[in-house]
C-alpha cells in the first residue's frame, strides 16, 4: 500500500487517481500508524515552504517521514515535497527542511536569465544525469510538467535536470529517498511510468 501524506497541502486526489490508474492501492492519510506500515510513502506539496514545513512539524509527521526513511521505506517527495526533503529553504526567509537529502532551496531567479518567466511552468525535457530505478521507464527526450519558482541547489544527489536558461534540479535521490521537482501525476504517460517504477522500487539504487 502506498501512503500519500495529507498534511494540508498538495493536490492529493489527482495523485491518488494516477496511482489507481496504474493499478496501485493508495491511501490519502495523516494517520501515523498507516504511514509507518506503508510499503511506499509519497510526500506531496504545493505552496510556500515555510508554511508546509510548519504543518509537518505541528502534526508530528516530520518525525514520521524521517523514521520511515531511516528504516529503508521508499519515500518520494513531489514538487514542494521534494524541496522539503532538503536541509533548508530560502523562500521568504530561512526555513528548516527534513534534512533527508543535503541541499538548499533557492530562487530560480538567481540562476536563470532575467527575461525568463517565473515561475517555470509547463512541459520540459527531463534530462536524467544519473541512472536510478524510478527512471527505468524514461526514454531520452521524454518531457514532464513543472510549476515552480524555487529549485534544489547545493546538492550532490541530483539525478535529473531540466534546462530553463540554466540546468535546474528536476530530481534528487539518496538511499531510499527520492524527490521530483516536476509533477508526475500531471505528466501523462511519462509521469505514470515514473510512479509505476517508484511503486516497484525497493529502496535500493
mmCIF file of C-alpha atoms in Angstrom:
data_model
loop_
_atom_site.group_PDB
_atom_site.id
_atom_site.type_symbol
_atom_site.label_atom_id
_atom_site.label_comp_id
_atom_site.label_asym_id
_atom_site.label_seq_id
_atom_site.Cartn_x
_atom_site.Cartn_y
_atom_site.Cartn_z
ATOM 1 C CA UNK A 1 0.000 0.000 0.000
ATOM 2 C CA UNK A 2 1.179 3.498 -0.873
ATOM 3 C CA UNK A 3 0.605 6.198 1.758
ATOM 4 C CA UNK A 4 0.084 9.708 0.354
ATOM 5 C CA UNK A 5 0.729 12.020 3.293
ATOM 6 C CA UNK A 6 -2.092 14.500 3.911
ATOM 7 C CA UNK A 7 -0.797 17.451 5.919
ATOM 8 C CA UNK A 8 -2.980 20.123 4.399
ATOM 9 C CA UNK A 9 -1.100 20.955 1.192
ATOM 10 C CA UNK A 10 -0.930 19.386 -2.255
ATOM 11 C CA UNK A 11 -3.161 18.029 -4.982
ATOM 12 C CA UNK A 12 -3.602 14.709 -3.204
ATOM 13 C CA UNK A 13 -6.531 13.238 -5.053
ATOM 14 C CA UNK A 14 -5.051 13.781 -8.512
ATOM 15 C CA UNK A 15 -2.060 11.803 -7.301
ATOM 16 C CA UNK A 16 -4.282 9.097 -5.787
ATOM 17 C CA UNK A 17 -6.184 8.855 -9.079
ATOM 18 C CA UNK A 18 -2.922 8.411 -11.011
ATOM 19 C CA UNK A 19 -1.838 5.599 -8.698
ATOM 20 C CA UNK A 20 -5.219 3.927 -9.060
ATOM 21 C CA UNK A 21 -4.872 4.207 -12.833
ATOM 22 C CA UNK A 22 -1.673 2.137 -12.741
ATOM 23 C CA UNK A 23 -3.331 -0.460 -10.500
ATOM 24 C CA UNK A 24 -1.724 0.544 -7.207
ATOM 25 C CA UNK A 25 -3.551 0.672 -3.876
ATOM 26 C CA UNK A 26 -3.066 4.089 -2.294
ATOM 27 C CA UNK A 27 -4.434 5.881 0.765
ATOM 28 C CA UNK A 28 -4.508 9.633 1.326
ATOM 29 C CA UNK A 29 -3.845 9.791 5.046
ATOM 30 C CA UNK A 30 -2.465 11.653 8.039
ATOM 31 C CA UNK A 31 -2.646 8.535 10.205
ATOM 32 C CA UNK A 32 0.794 7.881 11.687
ATOM 33 C CA UNK A 33 0.280 4.140 12.001
ATOM 34 C CA UNK A 34 -0.861 3.780 8.404
ATOM 35 C CA UNK A 35 2.095 5.772 7.116
ATOM 36 C CA UNK A 36 4.574 3.760 9.190
ATOM 37 C CA UNK A 37 3.160 0.467 7.908
ATOM 38 C CA UNK A 38 3.026 1.506 4.245
ATOM 39 C CA UNK A 39 5.204 -0.164 1.619
ATOM 40 C CA UNK A 40 5.929 3.210 -0.003
ATOM 41 C CA UNK A 41 5.343 6.806 1.126
ATOM 42 C CA UNK A 42 4.729 9.899 -1.017
ATOM 43 C CA UNK A 43 5.129 13.430 0.353
ATOM 44 C CA UNK A 44 3.319 15.848 -2.000
ATOM 45 C CA UNK A 45 3.118 19.596 -1.648
ATOM 46 C CA UNK A 46 2.331 22.928 -3.277
ATOM 47 C CA UNK A 47 2.610 26.437 -1.877
ATOM 48 C CA UNK A 48 5.113 28.077 0.452
ATOM 49 C CA UNK A 49 7.925 26.044 2.004
ATOM 50 C CA UNK A 50 7.726 27.693 5.434
ATOM 51 C CA UNK A 51 4.006 27.031 5.854
ATOM 52 C CA UNK A 52 4.312 23.427 4.704
ATOM 53 C CA UNK A 53 7.289 22.713 6.965
ATOM 54 C CA UNK A 54 5.405 24.196 9.910
ATOM 55 C CA UNK A 55 2.366 21.999 9.217
ATOM 56 C CA UNK A 56 4.561 18.895 9.066
ATOM 57 C CA UNK A 57 6.116 19.750 12.432
ATOM 58 C CA UNK A 58 2.788 20.675 14.059
ATOM 59 C CA UNK A 59 1.295 17.311 13.114
ATOM 60 C CA UNK A 60 4.413 15.348 14.028
ATOM 61 C CA UNK A 61 4.526 13.964 10.518
ATOM 62 C CA UNK A 62 8.051 15.312 10.023
ATOM 63 C CA UNK A 63 9.281 12.717 12.517
ATOM 64 C CA UNK A 64 7.202 10.008 10.847
ATOM 65 C CA UNK A 65 8.752 10.740 7.437
ATOM 66 C CA UNK A 66 12.255 10.662 8.917
ATOM 67 C CA UNK A 67 11.536 7.397 10.704
ATOM 68 C CA UNK A 68 10.159 5.559 7.675
ATOM 69 C CA UNK A 69 13.100 6.789 5.592
ATOM 70 C CA UNK A 70 15.541 5.603 8.266
ATOM 71 C CA UNK A 71 14.147 2.066 8.140
ATOM 72 C CA UNK A 72 14.508 1.962 4.355
ATOM 73 C CA UNK A 73 10.919 2.512 3.237
ATOM 74 C CA UNK A 74 10.941 4.111 -0.239
ATOM 75 C CA UNK A 75 9.903 7.762 0.057
ATOM 76 C CA UNK A 76 9.146 10.150 -2.811
ATOM 77 C CA UNK A 77 8.715 13.904 -2.449
ATOM 78 C CA UNK A 78 6.839 15.706 -5.223
ATOM 79 C CA UNK A 79 7.263 19.408 -6.095
ATOM 80 C CA UNK A 80 7.307 21.221 -2.725
ATOM 81 C CA UNK A 81 7.518 17.759 -1.179
ATOM 82 C CA UNK A 82 10.877 17.286 -2.918
ATOM 83 C CA UNK A 83 12.114 20.616 -1.599
ATOM 84 C CA UNK A 84 11.069 19.659 1.942
ATOM 85 C CA UNK A 85 13.450 16.693 1.768
ATOM 86 C CA UNK A 86 16.407 19.102 1.696
ATOM 87 C CA UNK A 87 18.134 20.858 4.603
ATOM 88 C CA UNK A 88 16.949 24.430 4.278
ATOM 89 C CA UNK A 89 14.888 26.789 2.118
ATOM 90 C CA UNK A 90 15.467 30.485 1.469
ATOM 91 C CA UNK A 91 11.915 31.157 0.304
ATOM 92 C CA UNK A 92 10.676 34.268 2.155
ATOM 93 C CA UNK A 93 13.260 33.886 4.902
ATOM 94 C CA UNK A 94 15.118 30.812 6.090
ATOM 95 C CA UNK A 95 13.250 27.618 6.949
ATOM 96 C CA UNK A 96 14.469 24.230 8.093
ATOM 97 C CA UNK A 97 13.634 21.192 5.974
ATOM 98 C CA UNK A 98 13.671 17.495 6.785
ATOM 99 C CA UNK A 99 17.375 17.098 6.073
ATOM 100 C CA UNK A 100 16.982 13.712 4.372
ATOM 101 C CA UNK A 101 18.991 14.856 1.346
ATOM 102 C CA UNK A 102 21.728 17.503 1.739
ATOM 103 C CA UNK A 103 20.910 20.663 -0.164
ATOM 104 C CA UNK A 104 19.181 24.035 -0.138
ATOM 105 C CA UNK A 105 16.140 25.537 -1.843
ATOM 106 C CA UNK A 106 16.900 28.778 -3.657
ATOM 107 C CA UNK A 107 15.085 31.084 -6.130
ATOM 108 C CA UNK A 108 15.438 30.132 -9.767
ATOM 109 C CA UNK A 109 15.730 33.890 -10.400
ATOM 110 C CA UNK A 110 19.309 33.661 -9.111
ATOM 111 C CA UNK A 111 20.405 31.408 -11.989
ATOM 112 C CA UNK A 112 18.093 31.905 -14.995
ATOM 113 C CA UNK A 113 18.304 34.831 -17.465
ATOM 114 C CA UNK A 114 16.307 37.919 -16.412
ATOM 115 C CA UNK A 115 13.978 37.677 -19.429
ATOM 116 C CA UNK A 116 12.779 34.175 -18.489
ATOM 117 C CA UNK A 117 9.339 33.983 -16.921
ATOM 118 C CA UNK A 118 8.885 32.965 -13.302
ATOM 119 C CA UNK A 119 7.518 30.514 -12.322
ATOM 120 C CA UNK A 120 8.992 27.879 -14.584
ATOM 121 C CA UNK A 121 5.713 26.372 -15.729
ATOM 122 C CA UNK A 122 4.816 23.797 -18.351
ATOM 123 C CA UNK A 123 6.363 20.844 -20.143
ATOM 124 C CA UNK A 124 10.119 20.472 -20.258
ATOM 125 C CA UNK A 125 12.557 17.737 -21.213
ATOM 126 C CA UNK A 126 13.742 15.524 -18.371
ATOM 127 C CA UNK A 127 17.499 15.003 -18.600
ATOM 128 C CA UNK A 128 18.490 12.002 -16.489
ATOM 129 C CA UNK A 129 22.028 12.650 -15.234
ATOM 130 C CA UNK A 130 22.434 9.520 -13.079
ATOM 131 C CA UNK A 131 20.666 6.191 -13.623
ATOM 132 C CA UNK A 132 18.030 5.440 -10.995
ATOM 133 C CA UNK A 133 15.285 2.807 -10.705
ATOM 134 C CA UNK A 134 12.487 5.423 -10.758
ATOM 135 C CA UNK A 135 13.586 6.360 -14.283
ATOM 136 C CA UNK A 136 13.650 2.839 -15.714
ATOM 137 C CA UNK A 137 10.669 3.679 -17.980
ATOM 138 C CA UNK A 138 12.000 7.080 -19.090
ATOM 139 C CA UNK A 139 13.330 7.474 -22.616
ATOM 140 C CA UNK A 140 15.652 10.206 -23.956
ATOM 141 C CA UNK A 141 13.604 13.249 -24.910
ATOM 142 C CA UNK A 142 10.706 12.494 -22.559
ATOM 143 C CA UNK A 143 9.061 15.580 -21.093
ATOM 144 C CA UNK A 144 7.403 16.213 -17.727
ATOM 145 C CA UNK A 145 5.322 19.014 -16.231
ATOM 146 C CA UNK A 146 6.808 21.684 -13.933
ATOM 147 C CA UNK A 147 5.402 24.524 -11.826
ATOM 148 C CA UNK A 148 7.990 26.153 -9.550
ATOM 149 C CA UNK A 149 9.852 29.345 -8.694
ATOM 150 C CA UNK A 150 12.459 27.733 -6.418
ATOM 151 C CA UNK A 151 14.785 24.819 -7.029
ATOM 152 C CA UNK A 152 17.079 22.393 -5.246
ATOM 153 C CA UNK A 153 20.613 23.802 -5.080
ATOM 154 C CA UNK A 154 23.943 22.944 -3.421
ATOM 155 C CA UNK A 155 23.040 19.265 -3.770
ATOM 156 C CA UNK A 156 25.337 16.362 -4.663
ATOM 157 C CA UNK A 157 22.419 13.945 -5.085
ATOM 158 C CA UNK A 158 20.833 15.289 -8.288
ATOM 159 C CA UNK A 159 19.706 12.505 -10.646
ATOM 160 C CA UNK A 160 17.925 14.608 -13.298
ATOM 161 C CA UNK A 161 17.823 18.195 -14.516
ATOM 162 C CA UNK A 162 15.689 20.349 -16.797
ATOM 163 C CA UNK A 163 17.076 23.185 -18.904
ATOM 164 C CA UNK A 164 15.335 26.529 -18.363
ATOM 165 C CA UNK A 165 18.004 29.124 -19.024
ATOM 166 C CA UNK A 166 20.096 27.037 -16.617
ATOM 167 C CA UNK A 167 20.196 23.394 -15.629
ATOM 168 C CA UNK A 168 17.639 23.252 -12.822
ATOM 169 C CA UNK A 169 17.316 20.297 -10.468
ATOM 170 C CA UNK A 170 14.468 18.064 -11.642
ATOM 171 C CA UNK A 171 15.003 15.077 -9.323
ATOM 172 C CA UNK A 172 17.158 14.009 -6.397
ATOM 173 C CA UNK A 173 17.808 10.709 -4.629
ATOM 174 C CA UNK A 174 19.734 9.382 -1.664
ATOM 175 C CA UNK A 175 19.309 5.901 -0.225
ATOM 176 C CA UNK A 176 15.615 5.009 -0.119
ATOM 177 C CA UNK A 177 14.552 8.648 -0.544
ATOM 178 C CA UNK A 178 13.899 10.385 -3.853
ATOM 179 C CA UNK A 179 12.189 13.545 -4.991
ATOM 180 C CA UNK A 180 10.785 15.030 -8.200
ATOM 181 C CA UNK A 181 10.509 18.780 -8.705
ATOM 182 C CA UNK A 182 8.038 18.092 -11.518
ATOM 183 C CA UNK A 183 4.552 16.637 -11.091
ATOM 184 C CA UNK A 184 4.472 13.012 -12.290
ATOM 185 C CA UNK A 185 0.706 12.935 -11.759
ATOM 186 C CA UNK A 186 0.384 15.749 -14.337
ATOM 187 C CA UNK A 187 2.975 14.365 -16.757
ATOM 188 C CA UNK A 188 0.898 11.947 -18.819
ATOM 189 C CA UNK A 189 2.241 8.513 -19.674
ATOM 190 C CA UNK A 190 5.801 9.507 -18.770
ATOM 191 C CA UNK A 191 4.710 10.513 -15.282
ATOM 192 C CA UNK A 192 2.651 7.352 -14.841
ATOM 193 C CA UNK A 193 5.723 5.348 -15.822
ATOM 194 C CA UNK A 194 7.768 7.113 -13.137
ATOM 195 C CA UNK A 195 5.097 6.491 -10.494
ATOM 196 C CA UNK A 196 4.910 2.831 -11.539
ATOM 197 C CA UNK A 197 8.684 2.494 -11.273
ATOM 198 C CA UNK A 198 8.626 4.099 -7.812
ATOM 199 C CA UNK A 199 5.948 1.676 -6.649
ATOM 200 C CA UNK A 200 8.099 -1.224 -7.847
ATOM 201 C CA UNK A 201 11.280 0.156 -6.275
ATOM 202 C CA UNK A 202 12.517 -1.459 -3.081
ATOM 203 C CA UNK A 203 14.629 1.481 -1.969
ATOM 204 C CA UNK A 204 17.947 0.393 -3.421
ATOM 205 C CA UNK A 205 19.734 2.494 -6.028
#
